[in-house]
């Protein structure tokens, strides 16, 4: 707000031309906040992909330096002496634990370090230092062969970049959360070369909504992230598999059974992970010793079976392409589960997405082998069961069957297998949900004490979404000042205040024909050209009340007032829609 | 394309291409001022006196519900920023619910009267009363008036007009 004065009446010709150009642009290319969110989604997608690429590269460099081999974890551990197989994961765990131990001193009360919490129940702000500490810890764990997925830190880092960008731009709550969600989608998309599932993962699991307001930016981020990653790493399917064909409709019966088996197994898998955590907690060891112990267990298993190291992606590839004997696979499955439980339970930073894929693939393959033994005339292919098992297990474990179906298609680019996966995935999901309402990520949120999402959302008011980035203009400000303010912002409306109280709005549409009349600048003030009696929101209104008010207003952004009509800030319709789109399922739930 | 067809197309497509449709529907200045003959050769010596006498043309009329309050509103607005156009023209105005219609009254002083803190000489006064919801029409009117008053010939004509009719004709 600038007080009126002689200077405020002067508006140069060039400034006036700029205003006219801006009006022309805004009228011919209506550039809403939603569209600007899409543009930010592009930036976040690009940055997220490069963050992921960087993390992968650094991990591989450290891994090569430690093991002396470039290539997959299983391959490099196979070449190591037994004592190095034992010590490398243990040392990595110790380093990762020490990083977390000393890094935890940086922890502030500010906000959650988990992107899911930040998006679902937080402000969308991730603390930079502690997030970097967690990523560094994950770097040590992953590069030393811990049996945990690196997609966790990839998504975390990508979300962190998004969070920092949103914070820098001063986005209000809803858009900040959306931007962090875009970061997460970019991280997943670049980790798995899977743009559609990246978007669906966040929409289904984190936001719980497929509304276009929130889904559109996720898709954009995912696609950009995937394109960027592919340009650097190539465009092959992550788990290229032979083309499996559905020879006979009766095969579907066995896939239905596989779905049911996966649905029964997933609650056990989730319980196993929970029990591992509880067991490590009971040891009452310092964090760094706990992680070292987890690494030691992985190392011990690696002496016997080096396949247990890493996230399990090479094992998934192996099951689909060169499975070997079912007995060997069964042993690897058991060892890998123990290794994953030890790493995850010890508190190592990382994801269990790829280990979940492996467990599903191995279970599916073993189930396929037994089906082939029982029904030799049906021409069943255990490899196809591996794929279907992977999808079914993922659907139940994540509680997101749509994402699981799409992800399996993207990971394998095998269309033929889609129908059995759809069937098995849905059955697995329903069977699992009938036993337990928990899922892999729901569990994580609950354990972090964020059970009452519904209550939290119900408590949120207009004031929580409010942004103070839009400065109002004083009623006494000259017409020149009004024009300049429009020029400096992307707004179609300006809020007008008099002695701190909201008195009306100025519409760009109302004043635009008179911008080429400099004489008016000396005659008019903001109060002369404002609209009175326009809609406004109050600080304590609920989100649904706010939506009704927006329904009555033509404005894309409404002022927020206190009980004395004092101007506090503003809320945009885009932010409100993003918020409501991103909370629909949780609110129901 | 003739002026008529341009006006017609602006009226039809105005909403689409950004021109205010209302501009074509607004009353003309002369229509507004013809309702009240202008006060010519007003013999006053102060800004307040000039405004009071000019606004007095509206006293008792159907357009203003409470003349005294209206006058106070005009002075309040003047205090914030006296509406001076230059060339001896002032356009005091008040946006107030007391006005039922947009109305404009005009006056010409016998000698220049100092207006505002800087005491700029004013001899032509156009005073507007505007209902709060009629911003667009008001802007169209004031913009049209200012455009006319930018012409020195119009200023000369208004200054030398011998009758109210002649004065009004310069605004057509």
XYZ file of C-alpha atoms in Angstrom:
761
model
C 0.000 0.000 0.000
C 1.426 3.346 -1.022
C -0.085 6.534 0.273
C -1.525 8.732 -2.423
C 0.606 11.581 -3.581
C 1.634 13.449 -6.657
C 4.133 10.742 -7.669
C 1.457 8.072 -7.587
C -0.500 9.859 -10.272
C 2.252 9.531 -12.821
C 2.197 6.461 -14.975
C 4.581 6.352 -17.892
C 3.456 5.495 -21.393
C 5.536 2.346 -21.389
C 3.965 1.224 -18.103
C 0.532 1.851 -19.557
C 1.441 -0.159 -22.651
C 2.620 -2.977 -20.405
C -0.668 -2.975 -18.531
C -2.606 -3.127 -21.766
C -0.436 -5.994 -22.987
C -0.994 -7.795 -19.721
C -4.742 -7.328 -19.950
C -4.716 -8.578 -23.521
C -2.753 -11.630 -22.464
C -4.945 -12.325 -19.470
C -8.059 -12.086 -21.604
C -6.832 -14.163 -24.495
C -4.817 -16.699 -22.536
C -6.609 -17.000 -19.230
C -3.703 -17.962 -17.007
C -5.158 -19.210 -13.782
C -3.355 -20.303 -10.642
C -4.092 -23.862 -11.619
C -2.206 -23.378 -14.846
C 0.686 -21.801 -13.008
C 0.694 -24.879 -10.750
C 1.043 -26.950 -13.923
C 4.047 -24.878 -14.933
C 5.572 -25.430 -11.521
C 4.844 -29.125 -11.929
C 7.088 -29.063 -15.013
C 9.920 -27.459 -13.040
C 9.463 -29.866 -10.133
C 9.376 -32.854 -12.497
C 12.661 -31.788 -14.060
C 14.383 -31.037 -10.742
C 12.990 -34.203 -9.163
C 14.390 -36.338 -11.967
C 17.848 -34.814 -11.670
C 17.790 -35.285 -7.904
C 17.007 -38.958 -8.444
C 19.677 -39.352 -11.102
C 22.228 -37.694 -8.838
C 21.327 -39.902 -5.877
C 21.567 -43.051 -8.007
C 24.904 -42.015 -9.457
C 26.417 -41.161 -6.079
C 25.113 -44.437 -4.640
C 26.721 -46.397 -7.441
C 30.020 -44.535 -7.137
C 30.188 -45.269 -3.394
C 29.142 -48.858 -3.972
C 31.849 -49.312 -6.637
C 34.445 -47.722 -4.348
C 33.527 -50.026 -1.447
C 33.164 -53.287 -3.337
C 35.586 -52.640 -6.194
C 32.944 -53.698 -8.707
C 30.656 -51.764 -10.966
C 27.303 -53.292 -11.663
C 24.456 -54.819 -9.683
C 24.632 -55.458 -5.936
C 24.207 -59.212 -6.215
C 26.930 -59.435 -8.833
C 29.444 -57.321 -6.929
C 28.786 -59.078 -3.590
C 29.237 -62.458 -5.304
C 32.802 -61.471 -6.127
C 33.693 -60.477 -2.582
C 35.433 -62.526 0.071
C 33.115 -63.785 2.844
C 34.413 -61.373 5.461
C 33.839 -58.404 3.169
C 30.278 -59.595 2.477
C 29.789 -59.612 6.239
C 31.468 -56.332 7.089
C 30.423 -53.980 4.273
C 26.680 -53.945 5.116
C 27.518 -53.768 8.839
C 29.889 -50.825 8.338
C 27.366 -49.155 6.046
C 24.699 -49.610 8.710
C 26.993 -48.150 11.356
C 27.769 -45.101 9.211
C 24.103 -44.644 8.342
C 23.207 -44.931 12.027
C 25.895 -42.477 13.116
C 24.663 -40.011 10.480
C 21.144 -40.273 11.844
C 22.361 -40.164 15.454
C 24.360 -36.976 15.053
C 22.011 -35.531 12.473
C 19.050 -35.908 14.823
C 20.527 -33.032 16.833
C 19.530 -30.813 13.928
C 15.952 -31.895 14.281
C 13.594 -29.036 14.857
C 10.013 -29.041 15.975
C 9.148 -27.365 12.665
C 7.560 -30.049 10.587
C 7.514 -33.626 9.509
C 10.475 -35.077 7.635
C 8.297 -37.532 5.765
C 6.802 -36.379 2.476
C 3.606 -38.339 3.074
C 3.006 -36.751 6.425
C 3.900 -33.362 4.990
C 1.311 -33.736 2.258
C -1.455 -35.563 4.123
C -1.478 -33.862 7.478
C 1.253 -31.267 7.379
C 1.903 -27.897 5.889
C 3.850 -29.304 2.950
C 7.096 -27.999 4.399
C 9.957 -30.464 4.753
C 12.886 -29.370 6.906
C 15.923 -29.200 4.631
C 18.739 -30.155 6.996
C 17.120 -33.159 8.620
C 15.849 -34.394 5.241
C 19.380 -34.192 3.874
C 20.660 -36.076 6.919
C 18.146 -38.845 6.258
C 19.138 -38.933 2.596
C 22.812 -39.142 3.511
C 22.044 -41.972 5.888
C 20.102 -43.724 3.125
C 23.075 -43.210 0.819
C 25.316 -45.169 3.215
C 22.749 -47.914 3.741
C 21.870 -48.377 0.094
C 25.415 -48.233 -1.261
C 26.619 -50.797 1.300
C 24.048 -53.327 0.121
C 21.281 -52.949 2.710
C 18.202 -54.919 1.730
C 16.038 -51.879 1.280
C 14.705 -49.892 -1.648
C 16.353 -46.707 -2.725
C 13.066 -45.321 -4.052
C 12.309 -44.063 -0.537
C 15.188 -41.553 -0.404
C 14.693 -40.747 -4.101
C 11.113 -39.715 -3.454
C 12.126 -37.974 -0.248
C 14.812 -35.923 -2.003
C 12.579 -35.060 -4.904
C 9.852 -33.965 -2.466
C 12.411 -31.935 -0.555
C 13.397 -30.036 -3.698
C 9.708 -29.389 -4.364
C 9.116 -28.278 -0.787
C 12.057 -25.875 -0.879
C 10.877 -24.453 -4.234
C 7.349 -23.952 -2.908
C 8.648 -22.336 0.247
C 10.860 -20.021 -1.790
C 7.869 -19.028 -3.888
C 5.783 -18.496 -0.759
C 2.974 -20.808 -1.858
C 0.015 -21.084 0.485
C -0.708 -24.375 2.265
C -2.780 -26.164 -0.378
C -0.454 -25.364 -3.270
C 2.611 -26.128 -1.171
C 1.218 -29.581 -0.424
C 0.363 -30.084 -4.080
C 3.871 -29.111 -5.129
C 5.400 -31.558 -2.633
C 3.042 -34.226 -3.968
C 4.339 -33.394 -7.473
C 7.876 -33.874 -6.154
C 6.949 -37.291 -4.806
C 5.322 -38.258 -8.113
C 8.448 -37.118 -9.974
C 10.634 -39.182 -7.628
C 8.616 -42.355 -8.176
C 8.308 -41.788 -11.901
C 12.048 -41.340 -12.298
C 12.886 -44.244 -9.966
C 10.757 -46.712 -11.950
C 10.592 -45.039 -15.385
C 6.864 -45.096 -14.778
C 5.098 -41.777 -15.394
C 1.525 -43.001 -15.045
C 2.106 -44.961 -11.872
C 4.149 -42.115 -10.394
C 1.085 -39.905 -10.660
C -1.289 -42.651 -9.532
C 0.897 -43.602 -6.566
C 0.665 -40.124 -5.093
C -2.963 -39.592 -6.120
C -4.159 -42.909 -4.705
C -1.908 -43.390 -1.692
C -0.898 -39.926 -0.578
C -3.682 -37.588 -1.689
C -6.422 -40.177 -1.947
C -8.057 -38.413 -4.867
C -8.070 -38.512 -8.639
C -9.690 -35.083 -8.999
C -8.181 -33.274 -11.970
C -7.234 -30.236 -9.869
C -4.663 -32.334 -8.068
C -4.104 -35.156 -10.548
C -3.211 -32.925 -13.504
C -0.053 -31.443 -11.929
C 0.985 -34.926 -10.734
C 0.755 -36.263 -14.285
C 2.785 -33.360 -15.647
C 5.519 -33.801 -13.030
C 5.666 -37.552 -13.594
C 5.893 -37.253 -17.358
C 8.618 -34.610 -17.242
C 10.570 -36.607 -14.656
C 10.347 -39.777 -16.731
C 11.368 -38.024 -19.938
C 14.338 -36.451 -18.173
C 15.406 -39.765 -16.644
C 14.972 -41.601 -19.940
C 17.068 -39.036 -21.761
C 19.876 -39.828 -19.336
C 19.420 -43.525 -18.607
C 17.618 -44.886 -21.674
C 14.009 -45.846 -22.188
C 14.018 -49.593 -21.595
C 11.422 -51.156 -19.346
C 12.841 -51.568 -15.845
C 11.806 -55.223 -15.634
C 11.729 -56.298 -19.257
C 10.111 -59.718 -19.373
C 9.254 -62.221 -22.077
C 5.783 -61.672 -23.547
C 3.360 -63.909 -21.683
C 0.138 -64.878 -23.380
C -3.153 -65.947 -21.930
C -3.647 -69.243 -23.811
C -6.915 -70.264 -22.290
C -9.622 -68.539 -20.299
C -9.462 -71.261 -17.645
C -5.987 -69.967 -16.719
C -7.776 -67.080 -15.086
C -8.977 -69.457 -12.367
C -5.391 -69.981 -11.248
C -4.742 -66.230 -11.316
C -7.812 -65.651 -9.155
C -6.408 -68.153 -6.694
C -3.051 -66.394 -6.800
C -4.802 -63.128 -6.012
C -6.440 -64.715 -2.970
C -3.122 -66.191 -1.812
C -1.398 -62.794 -2.123
C -4.287 -61.175 -0.262
C -3.756 -63.630 2.580
C 0.026 -63.248 2.550
C 0.191 -59.455 2.605
C -1.131 -59.051 6.185
C 1.533 -61.520 7.287
C 4.181 -59.559 5.392
C 3.058 -56.297 7.027
C 2.985 -57.957 10.448
C 6.449 -59.363 9.867
C 7.847 -55.901 9.119
C 6.099 -54.475 12.193
C 7.419 -57.289 14.397
C 10.953 -56.721 13.111
C 10.709 -53.076 14.127
C 9.377 -54.053 17.529
C 12.137 -56.617 18.018
C 14.868 -54.098 17.254
C 13.221 -51.555 19.547
C 13.219 -54.041 22.396
C 17.002 -54.370 22.116
C 17.296 -50.788 23.452
C 20.500 -50.241 21.497
C 21.649 -46.825 20.337
C 20.448 -46.054 16.826
C 23.854 -46.522 15.201
C 24.331 -49.938 16.806
C 20.838 -50.978 15.757
C 21.568 -50.122 12.136
C 24.954 -51.811 12.369
C 23.246 -54.944 13.700
C 20.750 -54.801 10.846
C 23.671 -54.552 8.417
C 25.425 -57.424 10.162
C 22.387 -59.665 9.721
C 22.251 -58.793 6.021
C 26.008 -59.406 5.767
C 25.692 -62.803 7.474
C 22.981 -63.839 5.058
C 25.020 -62.470 2.143
C 27.843 -64.895 2.944
C 25.468 -67.698 2.123
C 23.237 -65.898 -0.371
C 24.594 -62.627 -1.859
C 21.185 -62.229 -3.525
C 19.855 -60.733 -0.287
C 21.790 -57.525 -0.804
C 20.285 -54.510 -2.534
C 16.672 -53.706 -3.124
C 15.897 -56.899 -5.031
C 15.408 -55.452 -8.504
C 17.905 -57.873 -10.081
C 16.072 -60.742 -8.380
C 12.775 -59.596 -9.887
C 14.436 -59.453 -13.293
C 15.847 -62.930 -12.683
C 12.468 -64.421 -11.754
C 10.907 -63.046 -14.917
C 13.730 -64.069 -17.240
C 16.015 -66.768 -15.759
C 14.241 -68.083 -12.688
C 16.349 -71.180 -11.916
C 14.926 -73.871 -9.663
C 11.962 -73.276 -7.390
C 13.906 -74.643 -4.426
C 16.648 -72.033 -4.886
C 14.058 -69.306 -5.259
C 12.300 -70.399 -2.079
C 15.563 -70.166 -0.150
C 16.335 -66.745 -1.607
C 12.808 -65.559 -0.774
C 13.163 -66.582 2.872
C 16.657 -65.083 3.193
C 15.606 -61.896 1.420
C 12.583 -61.479 3.696
C 14.800 -61.823 6.766
C 17.305 -59.344 5.313
C 14.562 -56.843 4.454
C 13.044 -57.265 7.909
C 16.446 -56.723 9.530
C 17.202 -53.601 7.506
C 13.738 -52.105 7.792
C 13.334 -53.080 11.439
C 16.677 -51.608 12.443
C 15.387 -48.213 11.328
C 17.419 -47.782 8.150
C 16.141 -45.033 5.910
C 14.752 -46.443 2.697
C 11.731 -47.859 0.995
C 10.169 -51.308 0.892
C 8.531 -50.866 -2.491
C 11.012 -52.948 -4.511
C 11.338 -55.606 -1.766
C 7.533 -55.837 -1.907
C 7.705 -56.330 -5.675
C 10.255 -59.103 -5.223
C 8.210 -60.858 -2.546
C 5.155 -60.778 -4.800
C 7.104 -61.959 -7.843
C 8.716 -64.820 -5.923
C 5.424 -65.882 -4.370
C 3.703 -65.717 -7.745
C 6.414 -67.761 -9.396
C 6.348 -70.432 -6.683
C 2.567 -70.545 -6.882
C 2.822 -70.897 -10.670
C 5.267 -73.772 -10.307
C 2.914 -75.617 -7.974
C -0.026 -74.976 -10.323
C 1.987 -76.355 -13.214
C 2.785 -79.447 -11.183
C -0.876 -79.979 -10.265
C -2.299 -79.036 -13.687
C 0.353 -80.113 -16.187
C -1.989 -80.026 -19.180
C -2.939 -76.360 -18.821
C 0.313 -74.984 -20.258
C 0.829 -72.604 -17.354
C 3.947 -70.384 -17.332
C 5.371 -69.701 -13.849
C 7.040 -66.508 -15.149
C 3.610 -65.067 -15.920
C 2.554 -65.943 -12.371
C 5.603 -64.051 -11.172
C 4.338 -60.922 -12.923
C 0.774 -61.348 -11.740
C 1.938 -62.098 -8.202
C 4.016 -58.938 -8.226
C 0.961 -56.861 -9.160
C -1.402 -58.595 -6.772
C 0.993 -58.366 -3.836
C 1.673 -54.706 -4.555
C -2.043 -53.904 -4.842
C -2.800 -55.355 -1.432
C 0.337 -54.113 0.314
C -0.027 -50.510 -0.838
C -3.817 -50.454 -0.780
C -3.704 -48.923 -4.249
C -4.826 -51.500 -6.832
C -5.146 -49.032 -9.719
C -1.584 -47.841 -9.225
C -0.374 -51.455 -8.927
C -2.034 -52.508 -12.181
C -0.660 -49.538 -14.083
C 2.776 -49.856 -12.531
C 3.075 -53.499 -13.526
C 2.225 -52.578 -17.080
C 4.780 -49.762 -17.082
C 7.504 -51.821 -15.425
C 7.179 -54.686 -17.888
C 5.493 -53.052 -20.918
C 3.672 -56.379 -21.268
C 0.083 -55.739 -22.279
C -0.962 -59.379 -22.487
C -0.579 -59.869 -18.782
C -2.717 -56.863 -17.878
C -6.044 -58.695 -17.615
C -4.847 -61.378 -15.148
C -3.094 -58.680 -13.106
C -6.281 -56.625 -12.924
C -8.252 -59.600 -11.723
C -5.673 -60.876 -9.248
C -4.880 -57.361 -8.012
C -8.465 -56.540 -7.161
C -9.074 -59.907 -5.479
C -5.855 -59.614 -3.516
C -6.834 -56.107 -2.420
C -10.284 -57.181 -1.204
C -9.003 -60.286 0.565
C -6.296 -58.281 2.320
C -8.700 -55.495 3.339
C -11.114 -58.028 4.801
C -8.321 -59.149 7.128
C -6.664 -55.843 7.937
C -7.428 -52.222 7.073
C -3.713 -51.425 7.203
C -1.417 -50.937 4.259
C 2.290 -50.403 3.809
C 2.053 -46.613 3.809
C -1.016 -46.269 6.005
C 0.944 -48.213 8.605
C 3.806 -45.762 8.355
C 1.523 -42.807 8.918
C -0.224 -44.452 11.821
C 2.986 -45.383 13.528
C 4.030 -41.769 13.305
C 1.046 -40.872 15.423
C -1.027 -39.331 12.653
C -4.073 -41.493 13.118
C -6.692 -38.825 13.271
C -6.341 -37.399 9.795
C -10.079 -36.862 9.647
C -10.077 -34.893 12.871
C -7.151 -32.840 11.666
C -8.860 -31.992 8.401
C -12.104 -31.117 10.151
C -10.171 -28.658 12.304
C -8.699 -26.817 9.334
C -10.300 -23.465 8.631
C -10.068 -20.834 5.944
C -7.345 -19.151 7.980
C -5.089 -22.182 7.484
C -5.262 -21.844 3.713
C -4.913 -18.097 3.756
C -2.050 -16.408 1.965
C -0.665 -13.005 2.842
C 1.204 -12.593 -0.399
C -1.467 -10.356 -1.927
C -1.100 -6.914 -0.445
C -4.333 -4.945 -0.462
C -4.462 -1.417 -1.810
C -5.517 1.610 0.223
C -8.867 3.182 -0.614
C -7.100 6.550 -0.997
C -4.465 5.255 -3.448
C -4.453 7.073 -6.766
C -5.653 5.540 -10.025
C -2.041 5.377 -11.216
C -1.134 3.301 -8.179
C -4.048 0.975 -8.896
C -2.828 0.449 -12.450
C 0.734 -0.130 -11.284
C -0.412 -2.730 -8.745
C -2.277 -4.599 -11.455
C 0.834 -4.434 -13.592
C 3.032 -5.906 -10.865
C 0.699 -8.780 -10.059
C -1.142 -11.422 -12.034
C -4.400 -10.572 -10.356
C -7.724 -9.730 -11.907
C -9.004 -8.157 -8.696
C -7.449 -5.956 -6.027
C -8.680 -5.881 -2.450
C -9.256 -2.372 -1.142
C -8.850 -1.467 2.530
C -9.639 1.658 4.473
C -8.094 1.964 7.944
C -7.277 -1.741 7.786
C -10.877 -2.707 7.024
C -11.862 -4.361 3.794
C -14.175 -2.089 1.810
C -14.337 -3.561 -1.690
C -12.496 -4.843 -4.739
C -11.275 -3.275 -7.944
C -11.827 -5.326 -11.053
C -9.270 -5.060 -13.822
C -12.117 -5.568 -16.249
C -13.863 -2.405 -15.013
C -10.911 -0.081 -15.473
C -9.160 -1.528 -18.500
C -10.807 0.735 -21.161
C -9.470 3.812 -19.408
C -5.828 2.939 -19.050
C -4.848 5.115 -21.984
C -6.333 8.206 -20.325
C -3.615 9.608 -18.076
C -5.890 12.485 -17.062
C -7.984 10.060 -15.010
C -4.983 9.374 -12.788
C -5.257 12.806 -11.229
C -9.026 12.563 -10.826
C -9.699 9.136 -9.403
C -8.674 7.138 -6.380
C -9.108 3.445 -5.620
C -12.302 4.097 -3.683
C -13.877 5.706 -6.761
C -13.467 2.639 -8.932
C -13.983 -0.194 -6.477
C -16.957 -2.520 -6.237
C -18.659 -2.632 -2.877
C -20.618 -5.389 -1.192
C -18.527 -8.159 -2.704
C -18.066 -11.644 -1.264
C -15.505 -12.265 1.432
C -14.476 -15.079 3.757
C -13.928 -15.114 7.478
C -10.909 -16.569 9.240
C -12.868 -19.290 11.046
C -15.070 -20.461 8.183
C -14.868 -24.109 7.177
C -13.638 -25.189 3.770
C -17.094 -26.213 2.576
C -18.534 -22.838 3.623
C -15.748 -21.169 1.692
C -16.604 -23.248 -1.369
C -20.205 -21.971 -1.208
C -18.970 -18.390 -1.047
C -16.758 -18.958 -4.090
C -19.810 -20.362 -5.854
C -21.543 -17.003 -5.451
C -18.524 -14.973 -6.508
C -16.936 -14.424 -9.904
C -13.579 -13.771 -8.274
C -10.815 -16.368 -8.310
C -9.482 -15.044 -5.023
C -11.435 -13.816 -2.006
C -10.314 -11.689 0.923
C -10.254 -13.204 4.413
C -11.541 -10.934 7.174
C -11.785 -11.068 10.934
C -15.007 -10.390 12.824
C -14.379 -6.648 12.600
C -13.981 -6.816 8.795
C -10.245 -6.287 9.104
C -8.330 -7.613 6.102
C -6.130 -10.590 7.061
C -5.171 -12.144 3.733
C -6.728 -13.964 0.829
C -7.622 -17.449 -0.338
C -7.667 -18.452 -3.977
C -10.232 -20.782 -5.470
C -7.415 -22.951 -6.848
C -5.955 -23.472 -3.392
C -9.339 -24.367 -1.988
C -10.026 -26.845 -4.782
C -6.553 -28.361 -4.457
C -7.113 -28.758 -0.750
C -10.551 -30.317 -1.119
C -9.403 -32.542 -3.989
C -6.490 -33.742 -1.927
C -8.480 -34.570 1.154
C -11.642 -36.183 -0.090
C -10.774 -39.762 0.774
C -9.150 -39.002 4.081
C -12.120 -36.946 5.129
C -14.381 -39.845 4.352
C -12.230 -42.203 6.116
C -16.249 0.154 -41.866
C -18.284 3.126 -40.681
C -18.449 4.454 -37.145
C -21.989 3.137 -36.776
C -21.051 -0.412 -37.653
C -18.032 -0.209 -35.364
C -20.287 0.897 -32.513
C -22.760 -1.857 -33.355
C -20.112 -4.540 -33.464
C -18.663 -3.262 -30.187
C -22.130 -3.485 -28.692
C -22.627 -7.043 -29.940
C -19.152 -8.425 -29.407
C -18.025 -6.077 -26.668
C -18.086 -8.719 -23.969
C -15.883 -11.019 -26.020
C -13.242 -8.656 -27.212
C -12.926 -6.725 -24.023
C -14.719 -3.445 -24.705
C -17.286 -2.513 -22.109
C -20.736 -3.025 -23.580
C -22.059 -0.583 -21.038
C -20.174 2.257 -22.705
C -22.708 2.182 -25.530
C -25.682 2.164 -23.196
C -24.542 4.975 -20.905
C -26.339 8.260 -20.967
C -24.586 11.090 -22.766
C -23.129 13.980 -20.809
C -25.490 16.514 -22.257
C -28.417 14.285 -21.268
C -27.174 14.360 -17.712
C -26.439 18.056 -17.572
C -29.559 19.078 -19.469
C -31.594 17.823 -16.538
C -30.231 20.749 -14.541
C -29.209 23.899 -16.391
C -25.654 24.819 -15.474
C -24.957 27.706 -13.163
C -23.198 30.298 -15.244
C -21.259 33.235 -13.845
C -21.260 31.918 -10.314
C -19.977 34.637 -8.005
C -18.112 32.882 -5.189
C -14.673 33.223 -3.666
C -13.841 29.844 -2.086
C -13.614 26.205 -3.090
C -16.200 25.236 -0.467
C -18.578 27.914 -1.657
C -18.191 26.825 -5.262
C -18.918 23.191 -4.420
C -21.821 24.033 -2.139
C -23.465 26.289 -4.743
C -22.929 23.773 -7.549
C -24.223 20.870 -5.468
C -27.155 23.084 -4.510
C -28.533 22.378 -7.971
C -29.357 18.908 -6.709
C -31.037 19.983 -3.477
C -34.626 18.807 -3.285
C -34.262 16.750 -6.463
C -35.290 13.094 -6.681
C -31.740 11.876 -7.358
C -30.348 12.642 -3.890
C -32.102 11.346 -0.807
C -30.295 13.471 1.800
C -28.689 16.587 0.390
C -26.736 17.570 3.534
C -25.151 14.171 3.913
C -24.404 14.113 0.223
C -22.620 17.442 0.435
C -20.558 16.171 3.375
C -19.577 13.143 1.312
C -18.435 15.375 -1.549
C -16.243 17.383 0.846
C -14.846 14.195 2.394
C -13.829 13.019 -1.050
C -12.316 16.406 -1.892
C -10.189 16.253 1.236
C -8.624 12.957 0.154
C -7.701 14.081 -3.325
C -9.245 17.159 -5.028
C -10.278 16.071 -8.505
C -8.510 18.668 -10.625
C -8.143 18.148 -14.328
C -6.118 21.247 -15.171
C -7.111 23.987 -17.638
C -9.279 25.454 -14.869
C -11.536 22.395 -14.577
C -12.522 20.550 -11.392
C -14.627 17.405 -11.189
C -15.696 16.910 -7.570
C -17.694 13.756 -7.040
C -19.111 11.419 -4.449
C -19.949 7.741 -4.697
C -22.723 7.271 -2.230
C -25.874 5.264 -1.731
C -27.602 8.617 -1.227
C -27.557 8.965 -5.015
C -30.312 7.060 -6.811
C -28.933 7.795 -10.288
C -25.755 9.051 -11.836
C -26.202 12.767 -12.025
C -23.896 15.595 -13.020
C -24.325 19.308 -12.472
C -22.092 22.015 -13.909
C -21.160 25.563 -12.969
C -18.894 28.342 -14.240
C -17.433 30.947 -11.918
C -16.970 34.587 -12.815
C -13.377 34.441 -11.714
C -10.917 31.571 -11.111
C -11.254 30.080 -7.608
C -8.233 28.481 -5.882
C -8.833 24.714 -5.392
C -6.882 22.235 -3.285
C -3.808 22.758 -1.137
C -1.875 24.171 -4.072
C -4.633 26.644 -4.845
C -4.948 25.772 -8.509
C -7.343 28.163 -10.282
C -10.678 26.630 -11.296
C -13.507 28.226 -13.213
C -15.402 25.199 -14.601
C -16.925 22.706 -12.183
C -18.625 19.417 -13.037
C -19.976 17.720 -9.929
C -21.034 14.080 -10.020
C -23.228 12.024 -7.738
C -22.784 8.300 -8.320
C -24.596 5.334 -6.793
C -21.999 2.770 -5.586
C -23.054 0.049 -8.035
C -22.748 2.224 -11.170
C -18.942 2.311 -11.433
C -18.686 1.187 -15.015
C -21.142 3.781 -16.330
C -19.511 6.455 -14.206
C -16.076 5.620 -15.557
C -17.410 5.731 -19.098
C -18.981 9.128 -18.484
C -16.052 10.732 -16.770
C -13.681 9.380 -19.401
C -15.870 10.844 -22.150
C -16.054 14.199 -20.361
C -12.313 14.338 -19.795
C -11.739 13.541 -23.456
C -13.888 16.510 -24.450
C -12.351 18.841 -21.924
C -8.896 18.059 -23.252
C -9.851 19.987 -26.363
C -8.928 23.705 -25.869
C -11.736 24.661 -28.238
C -14.289 23.068 -25.908
C -12.795 24.846 -22.901
C -12.962 28.159 -24.777
C -16.549 27.430 -25.813
C -17.624 26.559 -22.275
C -15.869 29.593 -20.859
C -17.443 31.974 -23.332
C -20.942 30.397 -23.580
C -23.595 33.037 -23.074
C -26.462 30.744 -22.133
C -27.042 27.408 -20.474
C -28.099 25.954 -23.816
C -24.917 27.093 -25.511
C -22.865 25.706 -22.597
C -24.563 22.332 -22.869
C -24.166 22.202 -26.633
C -20.369 22.168 -26.202
C -20.704 18.895 -24.346
C -22.727 17.074 -26.993
